[in-house]
Every structure is written in structure tokens, then in C-alpha cells.
PDB file of C-alpha atoms in Angstrom:
ATOM      1  CA  MET A  66     -34.163 -22.143 -46.706  1.00 39.00           C
ATOM      2  CA  THR A  67     -33.762 -24.381 -49.763  1.00 42.00           C
ATOM      3  CA  TYR A  68     -32.374 -27.896 -50.010  1.00 42.00           C
ATOM      4  CA  ASP A  69     -30.000 -29.606 -52.382  1.00 43.00           C
ATOM      5  CA  SER A  70     -31.742 -32.812 -53.433  1.00 40.00           C
ATOM      6  CA  ARG A  71     -28.381 -34.608 -53.221  1.00 43.00           C
ATOM      7  CA  ALA A  72     -27.765 -33.664 -49.597  1.00 48.00           C
ATOM      8  CA  MET A  73     -31.009 -33.026 -47.752  1.00 66.00           C
ATOM      9  CA  HIS A  74     -31.062 -32.419 -44.026  1.00 89.00           C
ATOM     10  CA  LEU A  75     -34.187 -34.342 -43.131  1.00 95.00           C
ATOM     11  CA  PRO A  76     -34.723 -33.018 -39.566  1.00 95.00           C
ATOM     12  CA  SER A  77     -34.810 -29.394 -40.759  1.00 95.00           C
ATOM     13  CA  LEU A  78     -36.902 -30.329 -43.756  1.00 96.00           C
ATOM     14  CA  LEU A  79     -39.337 -32.158 -41.483  1.00 97.00           C
ATOM     15  CA  ASP A  80     -39.793 -29.071 -39.292  1.00 96.00           C
ATOM     16  CA  SER A  81     -40.551 -26.939 -42.352  1.00 97.00           C
ATOM     17  CA  THR A  82     -43.007 -29.532 -43.653  1.00 98.00           C
ATOM     18  CA  LEU A  83     -44.811 -29.683 -40.312  1.00 97.00           C
ATOM     19  CA  ASP A  84     -45.293 -25.916 -40.445  1.00 97.00           C
ATOM     20  CA  LEU A  85     -46.545 -26.090 -44.020  1.00 98.00           C
ATOM     21  CA  ALA A  86     -49.079 -28.811 -43.172  1.00 98.00           C
ATOM     22  CA  TRP A  87     -50.324 -26.724 -40.230  1.00 97.00           C
ATOM     23  CA  ARG A  88     -50.815 -23.689 -42.472  1.00 98.00           C
ATOM     24  CA  ALA A  89     -52.686 -25.826 -45.006  1.00 98.00           C
ATOM     25  CA  GLY A  90     -54.878 -27.038 -42.167  1.00 98.00           C
ATOM     26  CA  ARG A  91     -55.741 -23.453 -41.277  1.00 97.00           C
ATOM     27  CA  ALA A  92     -56.816 -22.823 -44.868  1.00 97.00           C
ATOM     28  CA  ILE A  93     -58.960 -25.979 -44.811  1.00 97.00           C
ATOM     29  CA  LEU A  94     -60.667 -24.948 -41.571  1.00 97.00           C
ATOM     30  CA  GLU A  95     -61.714 -21.622 -43.065  1.00 96.00           C
ATOM     31  CA  VAL A  96     -63.715 -23.538 -45.675  1.00 95.00           C
ATOM     32  CA  TYR A  97     -64.866 -26.205 -43.196  1.00 95.00           C
ATOM     33  CA  ARG A  98     -66.526 -23.555 -41.041  1.00 94.00           C
ATOM     34  CA  SER A  99     -68.353 -22.022 -44.006  1.00 94.00           C
ATOM     35  CA  ASP A 100     -71.295 -23.104 -46.143  1.00 91.00           C
ATOM     36  CA  PHE A 101     -69.069 -24.799 -48.733  1.00 92.00           C
ATOM     37  CA  ALA A 102     -70.085 -26.355 -52.040  1.00 89.00           C
ATOM     38  CA  VAL A 103     -69.206 -29.893 -53.158  1.00 91.00           C
ATOM     39  CA  THR A 104     -68.518 -30.857 -56.767  1.00 91.00           C
ATOM     40  CA  GLN A 105     -67.647 -34.217 -58.335  1.00 84.00           C
ATOM     41  CA  LYS A 106     -64.392 -35.120 -60.049  1.00 83.00           C
ATOM     42  CA  ASP A 107     -64.256 -37.394 -63.089  1.00 78.00           C
ATOM     43  CA  ASP A 108     -63.926 -40.447 -60.840  1.00 75.00           C
ATOM     44  CA  GLU A 109     -67.038 -39.293 -58.913  1.00 70.00           C
ATOM     45  CA  SER A 110     -65.043 -38.520 -55.772  1.00 82.00           C
ATOM     46  CA  PRO A 111     -65.974 -35.264 -54.029  1.00 85.00           C
ATOM     47  CA  LEU A 112     -64.039 -32.019 -54.412  1.00 89.00           C
ATOM     48  CA  THR A 113     -64.339 -28.858 -52.330  1.00 90.00           C
ATOM     49  CA  GLN A 114     -62.722 -25.441 -52.248  1.00 93.00           C
ATOM     50  CA  ALA A 115     -60.745 -26.707 -49.244  1.00 95.00           C
ATOM     51  CA  ASP A 116     -58.979 -29.313 -51.407  1.00 94.00           C
ATOM     52  CA  LEU A 117     -57.968 -26.624 -53.886  1.00 94.00           C
ATOM     53  CA  ALA A 118     -56.920 -24.051 -51.273  1.00 96.00           C
ATOM     54  CA  SER A 119     -54.747 -26.597 -49.478  1.00 97.00           C
ATOM     55  CA  HIS A 120     -53.217 -27.797 -52.750  1.00 97.00           C
ATOM     56  CA  LYS A 121     -52.279 -24.263 -53.799  1.00 96.00           C
ATOM     57  CA  LEU A 122     -50.730 -23.415 -50.440  1.00 98.00           C
ATOM     58  CA  ILE A 123     -48.714 -26.639 -50.240  1.00 98.00           C
ATOM     59  CA  ALA A 124     -47.544 -26.546 -53.857  1.00 97.00           C
ATOM     60  CA  GLU A 125     -46.332 -22.968 -53.468  1.00 98.00           C
ATOM     61  CA  GLY A 126     -44.726 -23.736 -50.103  1.00 98.00           C
ATOM     62  CA  LEU A 127     -42.832 -26.774 -51.392  1.00 98.00           C
ATOM     63  CA  ALA A 128     -41.695 -24.888 -54.483  1.00 97.00           C
ATOM     64  CA  ALA A 129     -40.185 -22.236 -52.219  1.00 96.00           C
ATOM     65  CA  LEU A 130     -38.715 -24.805 -49.830  1.00 96.00           C
ATOM     66  CA  SER A 131     -37.122 -27.108 -52.416  1.00 96.00           C
ATOM     67  CA  PRO A 132     -37.467 -25.617 -55.918  1.00 96.00           C
ATOM     68  CA  GLN A 133     -35.448 -28.419 -57.499  1.00 96.00           C
ATOM     69  CA  LEU A 134     -37.911 -31.150 -56.429  1.00 97.00           C
ATOM     70  CA  PRO A 135     -41.100 -31.947 -58.374  1.00 98.00           C
ATOM     71  CA  VAL A 136     -44.443 -32.137 -56.602  1.00 98.00           C
ATOM     72  CA  LEU A 137     -47.105 -34.761 -57.310  1.00 98.00           C
ATOM     73  CA  SER A 138     -50.419 -33.855 -55.689  1.00 97.00           C
ATOM     74  CA  GLU A 139     -53.876 -35.374 -55.922  1.00 94.00           C
ATOM     75  CA  GLU A 140     -55.117 -32.065 -57.291  1.00 92.00           C
ATOM     76  CA  GLY A 141     -52.220 -31.871 -59.765  1.00 91.00           C
ATOM     77  CA  ALA A 142     -51.643 -35.486 -60.755  1.00 91.00           C
ATOM     78  CA  ASP A 143     -51.757 -35.124 -64.564  1.00 91.00           C
ATOM     79  CA  ILE A 144     -48.032 -35.811 -64.979  1.00 96.00           C
ATOM     80  CA  ALA A 145     -47.227 -38.524 -67.508  1.00 96.00           C
ATOM     81  CA  TYR A 146     -45.315 -41.570 -66.314  1.00 97.00           C
ATOM     82  CA  PRO A 147     -42.400 -41.063 -68.753  1.00 96.00           C
ATOM     83  CA  THR A 148     -41.781 -37.774 -66.922  1.00 97.00           C
ATOM     84  CA  ARG A 149     -42.329 -39.209 -63.440  1.00 97.00           C
ATOM     85  CA  GLN A 150     -40.188 -42.247 -64.202  1.00 96.00           C
ATOM     86  CA  ALA A 151     -37.048 -40.101 -64.190  1.00 96.00           C
ATOM     87  CA  TRP A 152     -37.684 -38.769 -60.680  1.00 98.00           C
ATOM     88  CA  THR A 153     -35.444 -40.072 -57.881  1.00 97.00           C
ATOM     89  CA  ARG A 154     -36.825 -37.646 -55.267  1.00 97.00           C
ATOM     90  CA  TYR A 155     -40.161 -35.849 -55.245  1.00 98.00           C
ATOM     91  CA  TRP A 156     -42.939 -34.634 -52.974  1.00 98.00           C
ATOM     92  CA  LEU A 157     -46.157 -36.653 -52.849  1.00 98.00           C
ATOM     93  CA  VAL A 158     -49.141 -34.755 -51.437  1.00 98.00           C
ATOM     94  CA  ASP A 159     -52.773 -35.298 -50.577  1.00 98.00           C
ATOM     95  CA  PRO A 160     -53.967 -31.771 -49.738  1.00 97.00           C
ATOM     96  CA  LEU A 161     -57.129 -33.100 -48.092  1.00 96.00           C
ATOM     97  CA  ASP A 162     -57.272 -36.812 -47.404  1.00 96.00           C
ATOM     98  CA  GLY A 163     -60.772 -37.890 -46.464  1.00 92.00           C
ATOM     99  CA  THR A 164     -62.897 -35.399 -48.378  1.00 91.00           C
ATOM    100  CA  ARG A 165     -65.915 -37.620 -47.667  1.00 90.00           C
ATOM    101  CA  GLU A 166     -65.245 -37.191 -43.947  1.00 92.00           C
ATOM    102  CA  PHE A 167     -64.818 -33.444 -44.516  1.00 93.00           C
ATOM    103  CA  VAL A 168     -68.220 -33.292 -46.216  1.00 92.00           C
ATOM    104  CA  LYS A 169     -69.773 -35.288 -43.348  1.00 92.00           C
ATOM    105  CA  ARG A 170     -68.141 -32.798 -40.920  1.00 93.00           C
ATOM    106  CA  ASN A 171     -66.890 -35.549 -38.621  1.00 93.00           C
ATOM    107  CA  GLY A 172     -63.370 -34.094 -38.367  1.00 94.00           C
ATOM    108  CA  GLU A 173     -61.584 -37.252 -39.538  1.00 94.00           C
ATOM    109  CA  PHE A 174     -59.666 -35.774 -42.458  1.00 96.00           C
ATOM    110  CA  THR A 175     -55.997 -34.948 -42.837  1.00 98.00           C
ATOM    111  CA  VAL A 176     -53.294 -33.161 -44.775  1.00 98.00           C
ATOM    112  CA  ASN A 177     -50.663 -35.629 -46.039  1.00 98.00           C
ATOM    113  CA  ILE A 178     -47.194 -34.584 -47.220  1.00 98.00           C
ATOM    114  CA  ALA A 179     -44.463 -37.107 -48.000  1.00 98.00           C
ATOM    115  CA  LEU A 180     -40.995 -37.013 -49.513  1.00 98.00           C
ATOM    116  CA  ILE A 181     -40.270 -40.012 -51.744  1.00 98.00           C
ATOM    117  CA  GLU A 182     -36.727 -41.135 -52.432  1.00 98.00           C
ATOM    118  CA  HIS A 183     -36.000 -44.067 -54.736  1.00 97.00           C
ATOM    119  CA  HIS A 184     -39.622 -45.291 -54.558  1.00 98.00           C
ATOM    120  CA  ALA A 185     -39.881 -45.218 -50.735  1.00 98.00           C
ATOM    121  CA  PRO A 186     -41.172 -42.531 -48.327  1.00 98.00           C
ATOM    122  CA  VAL A 187     -38.333 -41.012 -46.267  1.00 98.00           C
ATOM    123  CA  LEU A 188     -40.325 -38.174 -44.663  1.00 98.00           C
ATOM    124  CA  GLY A 189     -43.999 -37.975 -43.792  1.00 98.00           C
ATOM    125  CA  VAL A 190     -46.371 -35.536 -42.121  1.00 98.00           C
ATOM    126  CA  VAL A 191     -50.045 -36.153 -41.346  1.00 98.00           C
ATOM    127  CA  HIS A 192     -52.011 -33.227 -39.907  1.00 98.00           C
ATOM    128  CA  ALA A 193     -55.612 -33.452 -38.656  1.00 97.00           C
ATOM    129  CA  PRO A 194     -56.836 -29.830 -38.496  1.00 97.00           C
ATOM    130  CA  VAL A 195     -60.052 -30.357 -36.521  1.00 96.00           C
ATOM    131  CA  LEU A 196     -58.404 -32.673 -34.007  1.00 95.00           C
ATOM    132  CA  GLY A 197     -55.438 -30.349 -33.539  1.00 94.00           C
ATOM    133  CA  LEU A 198     -53.038 -33.270 -34.000  1.00 95.00           C
ATOM    134  CA  THR A 199     -50.018 -33.706 -36.217  1.00 98.00           C
ATOM    135  CA  PHE A 200     -47.758 -36.703 -36.744  1.00 98.00           C
ATOM    136  CA  GLY A 201     -44.298 -36.437 -38.242  1.00 98.00           C
ATOM    137  CA  ALA A 202     -41.528 -38.844 -39.148  1.00 98.00           C
ATOM    138  CA  ALA A 203     -38.343 -39.002 -41.174  1.00 98.00           C
ATOM    139  CA  ARG A 204     -35.731 -41.624 -41.818  1.00 97.00           C
ATOM    140  CA  GLY A 205     -33.307 -41.608 -38.915  1.00 93.00           C
ATOM    141  CA  CYS A 206     -35.536 -39.319 -36.825  1.00 95.00           C
ATOM    142  CA  GLY A 207     -38.176 -41.748 -35.601  1.00 97.00           C
ATOM    143  CA  ALA A 208     -41.867 -40.830 -35.452  1.00 98.00           C
ATOM    144  CA  PHE A 209     -43.635 -38.432 -33.117  1.00 98.00           C
ATOM    145  CA  ARG A 210     -46.973 -36.862 -32.311  1.00 98.00           C
ATOM    146  CA  VAL A 211     -47.343 -33.094 -32.033  1.00 96.00           C
ATOM    147  CA  GLU A 212     -50.095 -31.716 -29.807  1.00 92.00           C
ATOM    148  CA  ALA A 213     -51.930 -28.455 -30.483  1.00 87.00           C
ATOM    149  CA  ASP A 214     -49.629 -26.648 -28.037  1.00 88.00           C
ATOM    150  CA  GLY A 215     -46.544 -27.805 -29.947  1.00 88.00           C
ATOM    151  CA  GLY A 216     -45.460 -30.498 -27.503  1.00 92.00           C
ATOM    152  CA  ARG A 217     -43.869 -33.539 -29.115  1.00 95.00           C
ATOM    153  CA  THR A 218     -44.109 -37.151 -27.960  1.00 97.00           C
ATOM    154  CA  LYS A 219     -42.200 -39.980 -29.600  1.00 98.00           C
ATOM    155  CA  VAL A 220     -44.474 -42.803 -30.773  1.00 98.00           C
ATOM    156  CA  SER A 221     -43.847 -46.475 -31.442  1.00 98.00           C
ATOM    157  CA  THR A 222     -45.947 -49.375 -32.649  1.00 98.00           C
ATOM    158  CA  GLY A 223     -47.598 -51.939 -30.400  1.00 97.00           C
ATOM    159  CA  ASP A 224     -47.098 -55.678 -29.876  1.00 97.00           C
ATOM    160  CA  PRO A 225     -49.739 -57.880 -31.558  1.00 97.00           C
ATOM    161  CA  ARG A 226     -48.772 -60.726 -29.220  1.00 95.00           C
ATOM    162  CA  LYS A 227     -50.145 -58.771 -26.264  1.00 95.00           C
ATOM    163  CA  SER A 228     -53.354 -57.509 -27.877  1.00 92.00           C
ATOM    164  CA  MET A 229     -54.839 -57.370 -31.344  1.00 96.00           C
ATOM    165  CA  THR A 230     -56.637 -54.179 -32.320  1.00 97.00           C
ATOM    166  CA  VAL A 231     -57.720 -53.648 -35.905  1.00 97.00           C
ATOM    167  CA  VAL A 232     -58.365 -50.227 -37.398  1.00 96.00           C
ATOM    168  CA  ALA A 233     -60.553 -50.197 -40.495  1.00 87.00           C
ATOM    169  CA  SER A 234     -61.840 -47.615 -42.923  1.00 79.00           C
ATOM    170  CA  ARG A 235     -64.958 -45.732 -41.902  1.00 68.00           C
ATOM    171  CA  SER A 236     -66.132 -45.324 -45.524  1.00 64.00           C
ATOM    172  CA  HIS A 237     -64.568 -48.241 -47.420  1.00 65.00           C
ATOM    173  CA  ARG A 238     -65.294 -51.562 -45.649  1.00 70.00           C
ATOM    174  CA  ASP A 239     -65.944 -54.508 -47.983  1.00 81.00           C
ATOM    175  CA  ALA A 240     -66.595 -58.249 -47.896  1.00 87.00           C
ATOM    176  CA  ASP A 241     -62.954 -59.146 -48.669  1.00 89.00           C
ATOM    177  CA  THR A 242     -61.783 -57.136 -45.675  1.00 89.00           C
ATOM    178  CA  GLU A 243     -64.325 -58.784 -43.420  1.00 89.00           C
ATOM    179  CA  ALA A 244     -63.191 -62.218 -44.641  1.00 91.00           C
ATOM    180  CA  LEU A 245     -59.563 -61.364 -43.892  1.00 93.00           C
ATOM    181  CA  LEU A 246     -60.443 -60.280 -40.371  1.00 91.00           C
ATOM    182  CA  THR A 247     -61.978 -63.687 -39.633  1.00 92.00           C
ATOM    183  CA  LYS A 248     -58.451 -65.159 -39.802  1.00 94.00           C
ATOM    184  CA  LEU A 249     -57.243 -63.061 -36.881  1.00 94.00           C
ATOM    185  CA  PRO A 250     -57.359 -64.119 -33.239  1.00 92.00           C
ATOM    186  CA  PRO A 251     -59.980 -62.364 -31.058  1.00 93.00           C
ATOM    187  CA  HIS A 252     -59.651 -58.655 -31.627  1.00 94.00           C
ATOM    188  CA  GLU A 253     -61.274 -55.261 -31.254  1.00 93.00           C
ATOM    189  CA  VAL A 254     -62.162 -53.247 -34.366  1.00 93.00           C
ATOM    190  CA  VAL A 255     -62.138 -49.453 -34.445  1.00 94.00           C
ATOM    191  CA  SER A 256     -63.018 -47.259 -37.412  1.00 91.00           C
ATOM    192  CA  ARG A 257     -61.330 -44.078 -38.570  1.00 92.00           C
ATOM    193  CA  GLY A 258     -61.352 -41.967 -41.705  1.00 90.00           C
ATOM    194  CA  SER A 259     -58.404 -40.855 -43.861  1.00 93.00           C
ATOM    195  CA  SER A 260     -54.770 -41.565 -42.966  1.00 97.00           C
ATOM    196  CA  LEU A 261     -55.606 -41.404 -39.259  1.00 97.00           C
ATOM    197  CA  LYS A 262     -55.637 -45.207 -39.503  1.00 96.00           C
ATOM    198  CA  PHE A 263     -51.882 -45.185 -40.115  1.00 98.00           C
ATOM    199  CA  CYS A 264     -51.449 -42.847 -37.149  1.00 98.00           C
ATOM    200  CA  LEU A 265     -53.248 -45.280 -34.832  1.00 98.00           C
ATOM    201  CA  VAL A 266     -50.855 -48.051 -35.836  1.00 98.00           C
ATOM    202  CA  ALA A 267     -47.820 -45.756 -35.530  1.00 98.00           C
ATOM    203  CA  GLU A 268     -48.697 -44.701 -31.976  1.00 98.00           C
ATOM    204  CA  GLY A 269     -49.529 -48.216 -30.780  1.00 98.00           C
ATOM    205  CA  ALA A 270     -53.315 -47.811 -30.543  1.00 97.00           C
ATOM    206  CA  ALA A 271     -53.874 -50.428 -33.275  1.00 98.00           C
ATOM    207  CA  THR A 272     -51.788 -53.365 -34.466  1.00 98.00           C
ATOM    208  CA  PHE A 273     -53.325 -54.159 -37.870  1.00 98.00           C
ATOM    209  CA  TYR A 274     -54.919 -52.164 -40.685  1.00 97.00           C
ATOM    210  CA  PRO A 275     -56.051 -53.989 -43.840  1.00 96.00           C
ATOM    211  CA  ARG A 276     -56.893 -51.987 -46.954  1.00 95.00           C
ATOM    212  CA  LEU A 277     -58.175 -54.088 -49.829  1.00 93.00           C
ATOM    213  CA  ALA A 278     -60.295 -51.344 -51.413  1.00 89.00           C
ATOM    214  CA  PRO A 279     -58.642 -48.941 -53.904  1.00 91.00           C
ATOM    215  CA  THR A 280     -56.337 -46.158 -52.743  1.00 95.00           C
ATOM    216  CA  SER A 281     -53.943 -43.827 -54.529  1.00 97.00           C
ATOM    217  CA  GLU A 282     -50.272 -43.319 -53.770  1.00 98.00           C
ATOM    218  CA  TRP A 283     -50.833 -39.887 -52.187  1.00 98.00           C
ATOM    219  CA  ASP A 284     -53.265 -41.502 -49.724  1.00 97.00           C
ATOM    220  CA  THR A 285     -50.621 -43.712 -48.158  1.00 98.00           C
ATOM    221  CA  ALA A 286     -47.085 -42.328 -48.477  1.00 98.00           C
ATOM    222  CA  ALA A 287     -46.996 -40.031 -45.438  1.00 98.00           C
ATOM    223  CA  GLY A 288     -48.738 -42.601 -43.259  1.00 98.00           C
ATOM    224  CA  GLN A 289     -46.391 -45.336 -44.426  1.00 98.00           C
ATOM    225  CA  CYS A 290     -43.386 -43.255 -43.366  1.00 98.00           C
ATOM    226  CA  LEU A 291     -44.950 -42.762 -39.914  1.00 98.00           C
ATOM    227  CA  VAL A 292     -45.583 -46.475 -39.446  1.00 98.00           C
ATOM    228  CA  GLU A 293     -42.161 -47.552 -40.693  1.00 98.00           C
ATOM    229  CA  GLN A 294     -40.250 -45.060 -38.550  1.00 98.00           C
ATOM    230  CA  ALA A 295     -42.358 -46.094 -35.530  1.00 98.00           C
ATOM    231  CA  GLY A 296     -41.386 -49.752 -36.010  1.00 98.00           C
ATOM    232  CA  GLY A 297     -44.109 -51.190 -38.269  1.00 98.00           C
ATOM    233  CA  ALA A 298     -44.471 -51.981 -41.955  1.00 98.00           C
ATOM    234  CA  VAL A 299     -46.845 -51.387 -44.873  1.00 98.00           C
ATOM    235  CA  LEU A 300     -46.985 -54.488 -47.057  1.00 98.00           C
ATOM    236  CA  ARG A 301     -48.631 -55.342 -50.343  1.00 97.00           C
ATOM    237  CA  TRP A 302     -51.331 -57.973 -50.097  1.00 95.00           C
ATOM    238  CA  PRO A 303     -51.076 -60.897 -50.554  1.00 94.00           C
ATOM    239  CA  ASP A 304     -47.317 -61.135 -51.311  1.00 94.00           C
ATOM    240  CA  LEU A 305     -46.326 -59.058 -48.220  1.00 96.00           C
ATOM    241  CA  SER A 306     -43.597 -57.113 -50.011  1.00 96.00           C
ATOM    242  CA  PRO A 307     -43.071 -53.431 -49.069  1.00 97.00           C
ATOM    243  CA  LEU A 308     -45.460 -50.943 -50.659  1.00 98.00           C
ATOM    244  CA  ARG A 309     -43.508 -48.796 -53.150  1.00 98.00           C
ATOM    245  CA  TYR A 310     -44.139 -45.663 -55.196  1.00 98.00           C
ATOM    246  CA  ASN A 311     -43.902 -44.361 -58.755  1.00 98.00           C
ATOM    247  CA  GLU A 312     -43.011 -47.691 -60.335  1.00 97.00           C
ATOM    248  CA  LYS A 313     -45.816 -47.790 -62.911  1.00 97.00           C
ATOM    249  CA  ASP A 314     -48.094 -45.658 -65.042  1.00 97.00           C
ATOM    250  CA  SER A 315     -51.073 -45.998 -62.694  1.00 97.00           C
ATOM    251  CA  LEU A 316     -51.009 -44.135 -59.382  1.00 97.00           C
ATOM    252  CA  LEU A 317     -53.384 -46.637 -57.780  1.00 97.00           C
ATOM    253  CA  ASN A 318     -51.979 -48.779 -54.983  1.00 98.00           C
ATOM    254  CA  PRO A 319     -52.416 -52.536 -54.787  1.00 97.00           C
ATOM    255  CA  SER A 320     -54.200 -53.954 -51.764  1.00 96.00           C
ATOM    256  CA  PHE A 321     -52.058 -53.722 -48.645  1.00 97.00           C
ATOM    257  CA  VAL A 322     -51.917 -54.386 -44.921  1.00 97.00           C
ATOM    258  CA  VAL A 323     -50.333 -52.229 -42.227  1.00 98.00           C
ATOM    259  CA  VAL A 324     -48.730 -54.220 -39.398  1.00 98.00           C
ATOM    260  CA  SER A 325     -47.320 -53.006 -36.119  1.00 98.00           C
ATOM    261  CA  ASP A 326     -44.566 -55.627 -35.890  1.00 98.00           C
ATOM    262  CA  PRO A 327     -43.058 -57.062 -39.101  1.00 97.00           C
ATOM    263  CA  SER A 328     -41.491 -59.955 -37.137  1.00 97.00           C
ATOM    264  CA  PHE A 329     -44.894 -61.296 -36.083  1.00 97.00           C
ATOM    265  CA  HIS A 330     -46.147 -64.380 -38.004  1.00 95.00           C
ATOM    266  CA  TRP A 331     -48.564 -62.418 -40.206  1.00 96.00           C
ATOM    267  CA  ALA A 332     -48.069 -64.556 -43.298  1.00 94.00           C
ATOM    268  CA  LYS A 333     -48.896 -67.796 -41.465  1.00 93.00           C
ATOM    269  CA  LEU A 334     -51.798 -66.203 -39.625  1.00 93.00           C
ATOM    270  CA  LEU A 335     -53.476 -64.563 -42.625  1.00 90.00           C
ATOM    271  CA  ARG A 336     -53.055 -67.383 -45.099  1.00 81.00           C
TER     272      ARG A 336
END
């Protein structure tokens, strides 16, 4: 099935994207269970055959699913901004988010696929192959968790007034983040790798996720869709405006915070 970019049926497209992420996860696991090699990219981040295998499978799958839509992937990001600037809808993909966690073999890595429309994510899928978990969301469809047996459970964000749980990066904690956390009321801190942090906020297991260290747009888009459709928000820090996509030459995100309830007094609390 293909989709007209002017009249996309998001529920059907979401189902197809979930299947594609699952198949990419299978390809990643084949490498994960082998004696794989690790190389370094120009920015000194790690790269494995799993990243490349997942990228190839997803790029080919999206081209078949929606041939009229461009694809921007971490492993195929050399597209000049003057070209990208003209896009109103496109796929944004991280074929293997959390390669450091993959190399450590701790299972906390994901496949991220998002559909961006007018600078905002309108569909997002996050699949954790080792954990056998998938999260999906689309505008107007809400957000849900898919178990390994295919069962779906709707998810929604938690109430920070009842309890404050912070999820933080396992590999990218810094002094600025620690200073920000001192402004919160008493709270528990849990650590996760990759976009699983967004998933914890989306399903109500955490109420706040600060990310002041660098990320790229493909790291966050799918997770942002999950959080927003579950009731939360992803906000630039410190101005607390919504995080947006493909508005500049650089694909690096600004600092941001993920909040479970946008109506809570975050601005007063954090400043």
C-alpha cells in the first residue's frame, strides 16, 4: 500500500511502520548475537553493522510504503538544508538509537521511526528489540505499548503533583543536568539508554526527563510523538517552547526537557 502525502491515513500508516520497526529489530538482533565489530564515525560515535543493516531495511521499506516522501536517517543524513527546507512531510529515522548501549550489550537500544509534518512529529514508533517492546503513536490515535505477543495497551502520562520521578540518560549525565535536578521537589531518579526515556514518560513511569547534552533530531522525533500523544510535552530549554524539526541547517537539537503534564508549573519550579 502507498500513501498520498496530501491525504495520509495515519492509523494504517502507523501499523505498517510498527511492522517495519519490528523487522529492523530482527536484523539488529542478528548482529547483536554475533561477534560484531565497532568502527568510529567522524564525530567519534560508534557504528556497527547493525546500524547499517537497520538503515537499509528501513529506507527500502519506507520507499516502498510512501515513495513520494523523502527519508532522513542518521546513516543517510548528508542532505543539504536547501533541499530539506522544501520538505513539508518526511520520514525521520534513527535505525539504531543507543549504539553505545548496543556495544555494552545491556539491551537498552531502540529503533526510532517518525513522520514529520510541518516541523512537528505526527507519527512515531520506538521499538526495543531485546526487550520485546514497541511503542507507537500518531496524531488522533493516542499512544500505546505493544507487547511481544502483539497485545496493545493504551498509555498516558503521569501526574507530577502526585509523585516526581526523573528519568535521565545512562551515558550522558552532566553537571548542568544535576544542577537542574536540584530545583525539583524530592524525587526518584532512574536511568535508561536511548529513547526508552521518552517511553517511560509516555507510559507514566516517569514525569520529567531533562536533556541538556547534545542530541540530533532523529534521536527525539519518535519519542516526542509518543509523549505528546500520551498527554505530555517536549520543550526547548530554557524558553519552554515546543521542540521542532528541520528549521535550520544543523540537525542538532537544542537542550530540552520532557514533561508529563504541560499544565504543571514547570517554568516557576525550574527557574
